[in-house]
Amino acid sequence: MRKCISLIIVLTLTLALLIPCFAEDNNYKMDENGNLIKVDENFDNIVNVTVNEVEVKFKDAKPFINKQERTVVPVRFIAEALGAKVDWNGETRTVFIDQEQKHIELVIGAMEATVDSEIIKFDTKAEIYFNRTFVPLRFVSEALGAKVGWNGETKTVTVDTKSGEVVQPQTPSEQNIEKIVQNLKDDELKEVVKNVSNIYVAGRDTGEDIMYNSEGKTGLYDTEIMISYCEYYNNTLITVYPTFYKKDSSVLKEMLKVYYPTQFETVYAYVTDTMKNSEYTKGKAKEFIYDKRSFACAKGEMAVSIYIGGEANE
């Protein structure tokens, strides 16, 4: 009997010692209540969120920066923090968000949503992790009338519902190029702005964006190319939308020249072949090294994505 009791005590102590170590494994973490939760590789990129300067407390699943370099959040917590109600249809895998007269519908896995009967496309997906639905933070917040900002030092996304300000895109015709360049943090984005016409500038939650439209339009659905610099990862993502595929793509060569000064022709040829390819890229995109930095290109249902790694000497 004493041996059994001793064995139980030993096993109990052993488990107590193993659980904290197990929690530090790449696949598991402890939540704020001390519970062991399973996570995937994305969740190493956890961020904080404040709404009107008050930190949002997420109970068992945290906001994080996903592989598309967009901040995603558990929909129920952020929607309720913005005064909205959330419903779920399990058969259609659809999330419904309602705030006063505003109605939003998002389907899991889709790269578009319906806002008051208007279809709006974005460049990441609503996904399910830990039995929680995660949605793009910026899209949901701005659709509900909030303003979104980013503090890189504290890794905090700020959501402001009180300012009532609508930030209009900055275009060279509205603001001189020197001032636009001065406001950008990334040197390579500055070069793109200097070298390419018909661009406009906007901020986002994990870095900076510049947009391009061949006719100089800046409407919601007019973006043909978006270049996103992520300060957190120190890399760049160029997103080319289908409306651009059949247009004069030489402007894309000028953009790529900023990142691959001696091998841009090779990179450009690969990208244009990807745009012309009728099939979507299967699996992980093949990675190359040009001018001492990584390059990968993939064609998806909604866009062609060009991944540009940071400079090798950084």
PDB file of N, CA and C in Angstrom, residues 186-188 234 259 261 289-294 309-314:
ATOM      1  N   ASP A 186       9.780  52.728 -44.663  1.00  0.00           N
ATOM      2  CA  ASP A 186      10.609  51.795 -45.431  1.00  0.00           C
ATOM      3  C   ASP A 186      11.261  52.494 -46.620  1.00  0.00           C
ATOM      4  N   ASP A 187      12.574  52.392 -46.738  1.00  0.00           N
ATOM      5  CA  ASP A 187      13.312  53.070 -47.802  1.00  0.00           C
ATOM      6  C   ASP A 187      12.927  52.572 -49.187  1.00  0.00           C
ATOM      7  N   GLU A 188      12.655  51.270 -49.302  1.00  0.00           N
ATOM      8  CA  GLU A 188      12.316  50.726 -50.617  1.00  0.00           C
ATOM      9  C   GLU A 188      10.927  51.167 -51.063  1.00  0.00           C
ATOM     10  N   ASN A 234      10.141  42.450 -41.320  1.00  0.00           N
ATOM     11  CA  ASN A 234      11.145  43.030 -42.207  1.00  0.00           C
ATOM     12  C   ASN A 234      11.110  42.353 -43.579  1.00  0.00           C
ATOM     13  N   TYR A 259      13.701  46.135 -55.656  1.00  0.00           N
ATOM     14  CA  TYR A 259      14.050  45.052 -54.733  1.00  0.00           C
ATOM     15  C   TYR A 259      15.139  44.134 -55.290  1.00  0.00           C
ATOM     16  N   PRO A 261      17.795  44.822 -57.998  1.00  0.00           N
ATOM     17  CA  PRO A 261      18.368  45.788 -58.958  1.00  0.00           C
ATOM     18  C   PRO A 261      19.108  45.167 -60.130  1.00  0.00           C
ATOM     19  N   ILE A 289      16.761  32.749 -54.552  1.00  0.00           N
ATOM     20  CA  ILE A 289      17.571  33.843 -54.012  1.00  0.00           C
ATOM     21  C   ILE A 289      18.092  34.663 -55.184  1.00  0.00           C
ATOM     22  N   TYR A 290      17.718  35.931 -55.212  1.00  0.00           N
ATOM     23  CA  TYR A 290      18.207  36.862 -56.221  1.00  0.00           C
ATOM     24  C   TYR A 290      18.720  38.112 -55.513  1.00  0.00           C
ATOM     25  N   ASP A 291      19.868  38.598 -55.954  1.00  0.00           N
ATOM     26  CA  ASP A 291      20.470  39.779 -55.334  1.00  0.00           C
ATOM     27  C   ASP A 291      20.518  39.660 -53.812  1.00  0.00           C
ATOM     28  N   LYS A 292      20.854  38.447 -53.351  1.00  0.00           N
ATOM     29  CA  LYS A 292      21.067  38.161 -51.925  1.00  0.00           C
ATOM     30  C   LYS A 292      19.811  38.322 -51.068  1.00  0.00           C
ATOM     31  N   ARG A 293      18.648  38.132 -51.706  1.00  0.00           N
ATOM     32  CA  ARG A 293      17.420  38.146 -50.913  1.00  0.00           C
ATOM     33  C   ARG A 293      16.440  37.153 -51.514  1.00  0.00           C
ATOM     34  N   SER A 294      15.525  36.665 -50.687  1.00  0.00           N
ATOM     35  CA  SER A 294      14.626  35.609 -51.132  1.00  0.00           C
ATOM     36  C   SER A 294      13.504  36.154 -52.020  1.00  0.00           C
ATOM     37  N   GLY A 309      11.953  38.677 -49.355  1.00  0.00           N
ATOM     38  CA  GLY A 309      12.597  38.653 -48.050  1.00  0.00           C
ATOM     39  C   GLY A 309      13.433  39.891 -47.810  1.00  0.00           C
ATOM     40  N   GLY A 310      13.788  40.126 -46.544  1.00  0.00           N
ATOM     41  CA  GLY A 310      14.632  41.262 -46.198  1.00  0.00           C
ATOM     42  C   GLY A 310      16.020  41.147 -46.788  1.00  0.00           C
ATOM     43  N   GLU A 311      16.728  42.248 -46.863  1.00  0.00           N
ATOM     44  CA  GLU A 311      18.070  42.222 -47.417  1.00  0.00           C
ATOM     45  C   GLU A 311      18.978  41.356 -46.569  1.00  0.00           C
ATOM     46  N   ALA A 312      19.910  40.665 -47.219  1.00  0.00           N
ATOM     47  CA  ALA A 312      20.742  39.678 -46.530  1.00  0.00           C
ATOM     48  C   ALA A 312      21.622  40.280 -45.464  1.00  0.00           C
ATOM     49  N   ASN A 313      21.973  41.544 -45.617  1.00  0.00           N
ATOM     50  CA  ASN A 313      22.892  42.170 -44.641  1.00  0.00           C
ATOM     51  C   ASN A 313      22.153  42.794 -43.469  1.00  0.00           C
ATOM     52  N   GLU A 314      20.841  42.593 -43.391  1.00  0.00           N
ATOM     53  CA  GLU A 314      20.058  43.165 -42.281  1.00  0.00           C
ATOM     54  C   GLU A 314      19.856  42.131 -41.188  1.00  0.00           C
TER      55      GLU A 314
END
